[in-house]
Amino acid sequence: MKNVSLWVKYIVSVIVLTAGISYLAGNAARQIERNYLESRMDMQIRANFSALISALSEDITTQESGILNQKLQLMAKHYPDLCYVSIVTNDGLEIGQWGDKPHDNNPMALNFVNPVSIDDKHIGLMQISMSKKQMLQDIALHGQQIRYFSAAAVLILSSLVVVVSHFLVFRPLARVSRRLQSLSNSHDHQASTYNEMTRLHLCVDELDKHIQEQQQRELELSEAREAAEAANIAKSQFIATMSHEIRTPMNAILGAVDILKEESLPPHCKVLTTMADDSANLLLNQLNDILDYSKLDIGSLDVRREEFDVAELGEHVLSMFEKNAAAKNISLIFDERLNHRIIADTDKGKLSQVLTNIIGNALKFTQEGEIELTMSHAYPSGLKLQICDSGIGIAPIDQEAIFEPFTQKDPTFSRTYGGVGMGLAISKRLVELLGGELVLESRVNVGSEFTITLPCDMQYPEQSSIKEIPKKVFKTEKPGNILLVEDNPANQLVARTMLESAGFIVSTACNGQEAIDAIENSHYELILMDLQMPEMDGFTACETIRHLNEQGRTMPILAMTANVTAHDRNKCRQVGMDDFLAKPVNKHTMIEAITNWMGRKHISFNA
């Protein structure tokens, strides 16, 4: 039976139930109708013969037998089913009679005995016998009609139920069954021979197994996601650690080269010094790119909006490449189409980094011709920056790939042109972080055009809140006394040499505790503080110094460290440091920061 279609089972069940219900309903209706008709007939006969008694009352009173018999005979002609009539007085005298009296146990006879009363006086009885044959035939015919009508009604109702069930139940059920079977990917070739319910059971079992497998996969994915998040955190921590560890010796290298470039060296040594300086700066740029992309990857790079002159920013960025462009005989063109000095409100540092990356990339891959930076308005409000070059160009198939990290058009490009393929990837991510779009159009051996559309507030200088704050120029008749707190001997030597060559008096300490001891015994005008040191780090030392004495509460403390994350900057501000110098730091930047703070008192952090 399990292979028989559910629809067939349903039809057979409906037919059997319909037949049974029709039979029972017909019999019940026939019996009810028969009882009803017999009762009505009895009442009608009694009413008719009550009227007859009233009509014959005078003859019954006079006991005229002949006249009564004649009237009874005439009455019998109007009642074909009448078999026998007898009128008897109270004394038992029969005064009127018609027909033959049937036997008392005759099943086909219907007997009635009615009292005869005149003026409420009982004078006798009237016995009537009638044949049931015709009456029963009429009742049977009427009952059969009721049965047929009931059966037809039940049949129509069943047909409607079948049709409605087919459209509302069985067709959707069949579709669900087929759908479940397709979703379960069942390979059981015998499943098609089963009925719908069996197939549903099989499909549900199969789906239950798939759900359990899916739950297991989701559990595995959750564990993998947690492992990936942990790995991402570990990666970020590793990159931060490596950044610090690389920046520390890089500071010594760049500082030493900076010092050597100021010395009188033989020509061949100057060439070597320049090569060392270029290589060290290239390595530093690549380190910065990797660190920036790591911050973008984990979403920890914040947007710091400020108002600035965009044309001035463009001129400044181009000026950084003038020397290298002149060496390659490449023209740098600045086309400013803003028609007025315009102040923009966005992240100046990130926009400068994007322009620097793209222009530097263009200069790298352009051997002759020109590089043009065009600035114009973007509708409805914002900047449109275009960097065009006459370089080697990029084929359409490679244009998407160059925006991926650590990806270049060809593996040999790294050896030919240098770099690790991070600049454009970072630039695209930075532009998107600022809410803009970076688009590339390029043709091989013709050149490339990078278009940056950056939404931002634009206004005229008179509408801007920018106020020129002149930098304080430190002038003193006697050299300033500076405490340099640095645990790395090479960095300590480089920084001390730079400061002493600038005319400052420098004392050194190798950790935070030595710095505290030095402040208790001597007076200093400024402290340069490293952060990661043995025994006591720079954060703890700064907090202690701020509560040490009056000198410690008011003296400027500048962080000079390889820790360059936003978290480190915020922590420096919290512990009471006044400025932040990221290693490697060149002599000009360091002297400028010291000059700005020398002679001032600690008020607030402004990194």
XYZ file of C-alpha atoms in Angstrom:
607
model
C 0.000 0.000 0.000
C 2.912 2.403 0.551
C 3.486 2.567 -3.213
C -0.137 3.527 -3.928
C -0.599 7.220 -4.635
C -2.034 9.273 -1.807
C -4.516 10.772 -4.281
C -5.844 7.327 -5.199
C -6.197 6.415 -1.537
C -8.056 9.637 -0.934
C -10.505 9.097 -3.838
C -11.282 5.529 -2.736
C -11.792 6.672 0.857
C -14.142 9.444 -0.266
C -16.191 7.042 -2.448
C -16.559 4.479 0.353
C -17.452 7.136 2.928
C -19.883 8.793 0.532
C -21.641 5.497 -0.186
C -21.890 4.626 3.501
C -23.048 8.066 4.547
C -25.557 8.146 1.665
C -27.006 4.782 2.701
C -27.281 5.718 6.379
C -28.576 9.178 5.624
C -31.183 7.803 3.196
C -32.457 5.209 5.662
C -32.595 7.745 8.445
C -34.402 10.253 6.244
C -36.826 7.583 5.009
C -37.643 6.418 8.535
C -38.120 9.968 9.765
C -40.286 10.780 6.769
C -42.351 7.576 7.225
C -43.004 8.297 10.894
C -43.903 11.821 10.029
C -46.340 10.823 7.250
C -47.995 8.126 9.341
C -48.492 10.583 12.176
C -49.900 13.175 9.813
C -52.150 10.608 8.169
C -53.450 9.425 11.527
C -54.251 12.964 12.542
C -55.893 13.639 9.187
C -58.081 10.479 9.342
C -59.138 11.257 12.882
C -60.016 14.806 11.893
C -61.952 13.576 8.854
C -63.926 11.028 10.834
C -64.608 13.509 13.614
C -66.207 15.649 10.943
C -68.063 12.557 9.665
C -69.415 11.802 13.125
C -70.677 15.331 13.385
C -72.393 14.921 10.020
C -73.997 11.591 11.051
C -74.847 12.648 14.617
C -78.563 13.140 13.894
C -78.889 9.690 12.260
C -76.948 8.110 15.094
C -79.273 9.732 17.633
C -82.385 8.457 15.858
C -80.607 5.125 15.292
C -81.793 4.971 11.678
C -79.724 1.965 10.558
C -80.808 1.998 6.950
C -79.983 5.639 6.411
C -76.637 5.236 8.235
C -75.657 2.265 6.119
C -76.456 4.148 2.930
C -74.386 7.135 4.043
C -71.509 4.849 5.098
C -71.609 3.199 1.684
C -71.442 6.583 -0.030
C -68.549 7.574 2.235
C -66.623 4.417 1.274
C -66.653 5.477 -2.344
C -64.658 8.583 -1.423
C -62.098 6.621 0.672
C -60.712 3.808 -1.483
C -58.557 2.541 1.395
C -61.591 2.118 3.740
C -62.239 -1.540 4.568
C -64.728 -1.564 7.407
C -66.932 0.877 9.377
C -69.106 0.047 12.422
C -71.175 2.307 14.710
C -72.132 0.839 18.085
C -74.247 2.404 20.860
C -73.358 2.372 24.544
C -75.605 -0.648 24.912
C -73.549 -2.601 22.351
C -76.179 -2.296 19.616
C -74.664 -1.912 16.131
C -76.776 0.706 14.374
C -74.578 1.109 11.247
C -72.035 -1.027 9.407
C -70.176 -1.264 6.061
C -67.552 -3.729 4.835
C -65.937 -6.793 6.359
C -64.232 -6.586 9.689
C -60.509 -7.546 9.343
C -58.681 -9.803 11.737
C -57.196 -8.068 14.760
C -53.668 -9.233 13.886
C -53.820 -8.203 10.234
C -50.583 -6.183 9.631
C -52.016 -4.440 6.603
C -55.025 -3.050 8.503
C -55.095 0.274 10.258
C -57.800 0.299 12.994
C -59.278 3.364 14.659
C -61.868 3.540 17.435
C -63.366 6.970 17.999
C -66.009 7.869 20.591
C -69.253 9.380 19.372
C -70.492 12.347 21.414
C -73.409 14.705 20.823
C -73.682 17.825 22.915
C -70.869 16.504 25.093
C -72.926 13.336 25.717
C -71.226 10.020 24.944
C -73.682 7.888 22.935
C -71.446 5.227 21.364
C -68.304 4.229 19.405
C -67.273 4.230 15.746
C -64.758 1.573 14.634
C -62.942 2.116 11.356
C -60.470 -0.178 9.556
C -58.351 1.003 6.613
C -55.874 -0.781 4.325
C -52.168 0.240 4.683
C -51.130 -1.107 1.298
C -51.482 1.992 -0.840
C -50.342 4.225 2.003
C -47.197 2.167 2.506
C -46.494 2.228 -1.215
C -46.769 6.027 -1.242
C -44.551 6.341 1.821
C -41.976 3.943 0.306
C -41.906 5.927 -2.926
C -41.505 9.197 -1.058
C -38.781 7.719 1.168
C -36.908 6.452 -1.890
C -37.005 9.928 -3.378
C -35.640 11.343 -0.119
C -32.853 8.734 -0.165
C -31.877 9.613 -3.729
C -31.929 13.310 -2.901
C -29.779 12.764 0.217
C -27.325 10.581 -1.718
C -27.081 13.157 -4.516
C -26.464 15.954 -1.984
C -23.754 13.943 -0.198
C -22.185 13.010 -3.537
C -22.086 16.652 -4.692
C -20.659 17.705 -1.349
C -17.992 14.970 -1.552
C -17.117 16.005 -5.105
C -16.661 19.581 -3.993
C -14.506 18.438 -1.073
C -12.379 16.354 -3.475
C -11.906 19.270 -5.874
C -11.081 21.740 -3.088
C -8.730 19.233 -1.417
C -6.972 18.654 -4.719
C -6.224 22.340 -5.304
C -5.649 23.388 -1.701
C -3.925 20.307 -0.281
C -2.718 17.662 -2.706
C -1.276 19.847 -5.458
C 0.717 22.003 -2.979
C 1.718 18.836 -1.153
C 2.969 17.307 -4.404
C 4.944 20.477 -5.180
C 6.431 20.501 -1.678
C 7.314 16.834 -2.067
C 9.068 17.425 -5.401
C 10.828 20.499 -4.038
C 12.025 18.685 -0.937
C 13.198 15.800 -3.064
C 15.176 18.154 -5.299
C 16.649 19.976 -2.277
C 17.590 16.766 -0.542
C 19.632 15.693 -3.595
C 18.370 12.183 -2.996
C 19.961 9.499 -5.182
C 17.348 6.867 -4.285
C 15.873 5.846 -7.665
C 13.040 3.977 -5.947
C 11.800 7.154 -4.223
C 9.748 8.105 -7.287
C 7.671 4.914 -6.874
C 6.627 5.831 -3.330
C 3.565 7.871 -2.506
C 3.720 11.492 -1.470
C 3.808 10.948 2.297
C 6.539 8.315 2.075
C 8.583 10.623 -0.149
C 8.015 13.462 2.310
C 9.267 11.311 5.177
C 12.337 10.332 3.162
C 13.003 13.955 2.164
C 12.563 15.219 5.728
C 15.015 12.585 6.967
C 17.458 13.644 4.260
C 17.013 17.325 5.055
C 17.443 16.657 8.759
C 20.763 15.059 7.958
C 21.715 18.070 5.803
C 20.673 20.460 8.592
C 22.860 18.612 11.056
C 25.734 18.754 8.570
C 25.064 22.466 8.033
C 25.052 23.091 11.765
C 28.345 21.248 12.014
C 29.758 23.348 9.164
C 28.498 26.533 10.834
C 30.170 25.453 14.059
C 33.388 24.818 12.156
C 33.040 28.204 10.391
C 32.448 29.912 13.733
C 35.561 28.299 15.137
C 37.455 29.240 11.975
C 36.184 32.830 12.228
C 37.293 33.046 15.850
C 40.658 31.619 14.862
C 40.881 34.112 11.981
C 39.981 37.001 14.296
C 42.589 35.832 16.761
C 45.071 35.513 13.912
C 44.133 39.002 12.697
C 44.716 40.416 16.173
C 47.990 38.529 16.370
C 48.905 39.848 12.914
C 48.155 43.417 13.972
C 50.150 42.977 17.153
C 52.979 41.437 15.148
C 52.958 44.287 12.633
C 52.914 46.855 15.436
C 55.786 45.063 17.166
C 57.774 44.714 13.943
C 57.085 48.363 13.125
C 58.581 49.360 16.471
C 61.517 47.013 16.123
C 62.283 48.202 12.576
C 61.742 51.890 13.261
C 64.160 51.819 16.185
C 67.256 50.929 14.111
C 65.904 52.932 11.150
C 65.942 55.987 13.365
C 69.629 55.423 14.049
C 70.383 54.781 10.369
C 68.536 57.821 9.036
C 69.832 59.992 11.868
C 73.408 58.891 11.246
C 73.071 59.498 7.501
C 71.517 62.911 8.244
C 74.538 63.804 10.351
C 76.998 62.508 7.747
C 75.355 64.561 4.999
C 76.234 67.704 6.947
C 79.857 66.694 7.224
C 82.626 67.438 4.703
C 83.065 64.120 2.961
C 84.960 63.026 -0.146
C 82.821 62.979 -3.319
C 82.621 59.193 -3.478
C 81.458 59.127 0.178
C 78.751 61.708 -0.535
C 77.430 59.440 -3.296
C 77.346 56.493 -0.906
C 75.674 58.635 1.777
C 72.983 59.747 -0.673
C 72.426 56.114 -1.753
C 72.115 55.035 1.876
C 69.682 57.863 2.603
C 67.499 57.036 -0.452
C 67.468 53.323 0.377
C 66.610 53.938 4.009
C 63.751 56.283 3.056
C 62.454 53.747 0.516
C 62.466 51.076 3.216
C 60.683 53.457 5.593
C 58.014 54.249 2.984
C 57.357 50.556 2.409
C 57.121 50.007 6.165
C 54.608 52.862 6.427
C 52.555 51.396 3.564
C 52.339 48.004 5.249
C 51.388 49.546 8.575
C 48.739 51.771 6.953
C 47.201 48.834 5.091
C 47.131 46.818 8.300
C 45.210 49.640 9.994
C 42.791 49.816 7.060
C 42.344 46.055 7.124
C 41.186 46.014 10.746
C 39.278 49.309 10.488
C 41.393 51.176 13.029
C 42.382 54.077 10.776
C 40.365 57.145 11.784
C 39.392 60.134 9.649
C 40.610 63.458 11.083
C 38.859 66.307 9.298
C 40.423 69.746 9.095
C 40.174 72.821 6.913
C 43.052 73.486 4.485
C 43.884 75.186 1.199
C 43.680 72.457 -1.472
C 45.749 74.324 -4.057
C 48.498 74.820 -1.510
C 48.396 71.079 -0.739
C 48.728 70.235 -4.460
C 51.694 72.564 -4.896
C 53.374 71.098 -1.794
C 52.976 67.495 -3.001
C 54.341 68.294 -6.468
C 57.285 70.144 -4.952
C 58.380 66.943 -3.205
C 58.970 65.299 -6.621
C 60.632 68.212 -8.429
C 64.160 66.956 -7.892
C 63.449 63.376 -9.074
C 61.351 64.612 -12.015
C 64.119 66.988 -13.122
C 66.614 64.108 -12.991
C 64.421 62.146 -15.452
C 63.667 65.278 -17.527
C 59.936 64.966 -16.794
C 57.709 68.026 -16.535
C 55.439 68.424 -13.510
C 52.335 70.497 -14.343
C 49.792 71.831 -11.880
C 46.453 72.838 -13.474
C 44.326 74.553 -10.826
C 40.767 75.079 -12.150
C 39.092 76.097 -8.910
C 39.072 79.754 -10.107
C 39.499 80.930 -6.541
C 41.386 80.022 -3.426
C 39.279 77.214 -1.919
C 39.276 75.796 1.606
C 38.282 72.113 1.834
C 37.118 70.231 4.916
C 38.428 66.647 4.886
C 41.406 64.625 6.105
C 44.391 66.589 4.825
C 46.957 63.964 5.802
C 45.221 61.094 4.024
C 44.542 63.144 0.882
C 48.204 64.185 0.837
C 49.209 60.539 1.189
C 46.954 59.527 -1.718
C 48.358 62.227 -3.995
C 51.902 61.356 -2.949
C 51.361 57.654 -3.682
C 49.765 58.212 -7.100
C 52.192 60.919 -8.278
C 55.150 58.888 -6.992
C 53.796 55.840 -8.816
C 53.353 57.891 -12.007
C 56.909 59.215 -11.767
C 58.206 55.679 -11.254
C 56.613 54.360 -14.462
C 57.142 57.445 -16.658
C 60.439 57.680 -18.533
C 59.726 60.812 -20.540
C 57.021 63.401 -21.076
C 54.982 64.941 -18.260
C 52.854 64.374 -15.181
C 49.898 66.710 -14.643
C 47.834 67.292 -11.504
C 44.453 68.917 -12.221
C 42.162 70.239 -9.481
C 38.519 71.168 -10.150
C 35.092 71.195 -8.535
C 32.999 68.025 -8.309
C 29.199 68.288 -8.417
C 27.382 68.976 -6.154
C 30.064 69.626 -3.538
C 33.566 68.309 -3.418
C 36.891 67.957 -5.179
C 37.871 66.339 -8.435
C 41.569 65.489 -8.679
C 43.116 64.076 -11.860
C 46.687 62.776 -12.181
C 47.720 62.161 -15.810
C 51.036 60.740 -16.932
C 52.700 59.722 -20.208
C 54.056 56.490 -18.768
C 53.943 52.869 -19.852
C 50.183 52.502 -19.275
C 48.232 49.533 -17.981
C 46.327 46.944 -20.014
C 42.598 46.592 -19.191
C 43.104 43.052 -17.914
C 45.600 44.319 -15.301
C 43.749 47.454 -14.157
C 41.782 45.735 -11.397
C 44.749 43.738 -10.115
C 46.968 46.754 -9.441
C 44.584 47.930 -6.698
C 45.166 44.694 -4.785
C 47.870 44.715 -2.073
C 51.305 43.289 -2.903
C 50.273 43.038 -6.577
C 52.045 44.463 -9.611
C 51.368 44.184 -13.337
C 54.374 41.920 -13.774
C 56.683 40.200 -11.231
C 59.705 41.757 -12.889
C 58.415 45.272 -12.128
C 59.597 45.019 -8.536
C 63.156 44.478 -9.732
C 62.920 47.066 -12.522
C 60.994 49.872 -10.827
C 61.123 48.970 -7.122
C 58.312 48.906 -4.587
C 56.058 46.111 -3.331
C 52.768 47.096 -4.966
C 51.090 48.675 -1.929
C 50.735 52.339 -2.933
C 47.684 52.105 -5.193
C 45.913 49.601 -2.923
C 46.312 51.942 0.048
C 45.282 54.965 -2.038
C 42.055 53.309 -3.151
C 41.196 52.255 0.391
C 41.978 55.726 1.745
C 39.799 57.438 -0.875
C 36.928 55.066 -0.047
C 37.480 55.736 3.664
C 36.992 59.447 2.924
C 33.749 58.628 1.071
C 35.195 59.167 -2.409
C 35.977 57.124 -5.501
C 39.216 56.382 -7.345
C 38.904 55.536 -11.060
C 41.624 54.537 -13.509
C 41.715 55.024 -17.297
C 44.823 53.806 -19.056
C 46.224 52.740 -22.421
C 49.407 50.776 -22.943
C 52.352 52.936 -24.093
C 50.140 56.052 -23.979
C 49.704 56.757 -20.288
C 47.338 56.606 -17.342
C 44.811 58.934 -15.734
C 43.726 58.503 -12.115
C 40.561 60.424 -11.187
C 39.653 61.039 -7.538
C 36.143 62.271 -6.769
C 36.019 63.317 -3.140
C 32.825 64.686 -1.525
C 33.651 67.361 1.053
C 32.604 70.813 2.184
C 34.126 73.608 0.078
C 34.207 77.273 1.026
C 36.027 80.520 0.416
C 38.777 81.613 2.837
C 36.632 84.406 4.291
C 34.039 81.770 5.256
C 36.625 79.480 6.829
C 37.482 79.230 10.504
C 41.203 78.778 9.755
C 43.341 81.115 11.756
C 47.021 81.522 11.155
C 48.891 80.614 14.357
C 52.483 81.781 14.061
C 55.002 79.329 15.375
C 57.030 80.488 18.349
C 60.659 80.944 17.418
C 62.947 80.045 20.288
C 65.688 82.510 20.864
C 67.892 82.480 23.928
C 71.293 83.743 24.804
C 72.235 80.502 26.505
C 71.746 76.954 25.176
C 68.699 75.027 26.348
C 69.186 72.066 28.698
C 67.447 68.923 27.387
C 67.047 65.484 29.011
C 67.120 62.684 26.418
C 65.552 59.458 27.759
C 66.458 56.631 25.355
C 67.505 53.040 26.028
C 68.929 52.243 22.577
C 72.613 53.311 22.485
C 72.644 53.986 18.724
C 69.517 56.141 18.829
C 70.822 57.877 21.916
C 74.092 58.713 20.179
C 72.373 59.942 16.984
C 69.839 62.123 18.805
C 72.455 63.545 21.148
C 74.757 64.386 18.216
C 71.895 66.153 16.357
C 70.881 68.170 19.412
C 74.402 69.163 20.400
C 75.183 70.201 16.824
C 72.120 72.480 17.052
C 73.531 74.093 20.190
C 71.554 72.352 22.960
C 73.021 70.944 26.172
C 71.974 67.287 26.341
C 71.861 64.928 29.315
C 70.884 61.273 28.833
C 68.982 58.608 30.763
C 68.527 54.965 29.768
C 65.121 54.357 31.383
C 62.285 56.058 33.217
C 63.764 55.640 36.677
C 67.029 57.290 35.655
C 64.983 60.166 34.198
C 63.150 60.661 37.525
C 66.455 60.635 39.435
C 67.925 63.182 37.003
C 64.951 65.568 37.375
C 65.190 65.410 41.174
C 68.831 66.516 41.005
C 68.962 68.903 38.011
C 66.887 71.440 36.100
C 65.827 70.814 32.496
C 63.766 72.875 30.066
C 62.427 69.915 28.030
C 62.398 66.114 27.977
C 62.566 63.830 24.936
C 61.025 60.548 26.173
C 61.110 57.118 24.564
C 58.168 54.851 25.480
C 59.427 51.283 25.544
C 62.313 51.023 28.000
C 63.471 48.525 30.642
C 62.777 48.928 34.369
C 60.285 51.791 33.834
C 58.621 52.695 30.497
C 57.979 56.214 29.249
C 54.248 56.222 30.171
C 54.897 55.417 33.827
C 57.835 57.810 33.950
C 55.729 60.683 32.545
C 52.920 60.104 35.055
C 55.443 60.021 37.900
C 57.225 63.178 36.698
C 53.927 65.106 36.469
C 53.427 64.492 40.221
C 57.071 64.763 41.213
C 57.638 68.494 41.768
C 56.904 71.904 40.255
C 59.428 71.374 37.475
C 57.829 68.045 36.582
C 54.325 69.553 36.503
C 55.238 72.370 34.070
C 58.110 71.055 31.936
C 57.231 70.020 28.301
C 57.648 66.288 27.678
C 57.841 65.151 24.064
C 57.374 61.493 23.145
C 59.945 60.284 20.633
C 59.132 56.665 19.873
C 58.736 53.963 17.265
C 55.203 53.276 18.592
C 53.118 55.129 15.999
C 49.589 53.800 16.499
C 46.605 55.986 17.436
C 46.375 54.049 20.700
C 49.919 55.100 21.601
C 49.156 58.741 20.757
C 46.037 58.727 22.920
C 47.893 57.097 25.788
C 50.618 59.752 25.539
C 47.964 62.439 25.854
C 46.398 60.689 28.855
C 49.636 60.473 30.813
C 50.451 64.166 30.188
C 52.860 64.322 27.254
C 52.858 67.477 25.110
C 53.865 66.281 21.625
C 54.601 63.151 19.628
C 57.614 62.522 17.356
C 57.446 59.267 15.388
C 60.701 57.433 14.747
C 62.567 57.614 12.541
C 62.663 61.366 12.969
C 64.965 63.629 10.966
C 66.943 66.445 12.452
C 64.805 69.224 10.986
C 61.550 67.802 12.394
C 63.036 67.180 15.817
C 64.653 70.636 16.099
C 61.444 72.306 14.885
C 59.357 70.505 17.554
C 61.860 71.308 20.310
C 62.057 74.941 19.226
C 58.259 75.172 19.287
C 58.061 73.907 22.893
C 61.214 75.353 24.394
C 60.351 78.030 26.935
C 56.681 76.997 27.151
C 54.945 75.229 30.032
C 52.939 72.046 29.944
C 49.256 72.875 29.388
C 47.673 70.245 27.167
C 48.559 67.607 24.631
C 48.433 68.555 20.959
C 49.848 65.687 18.973
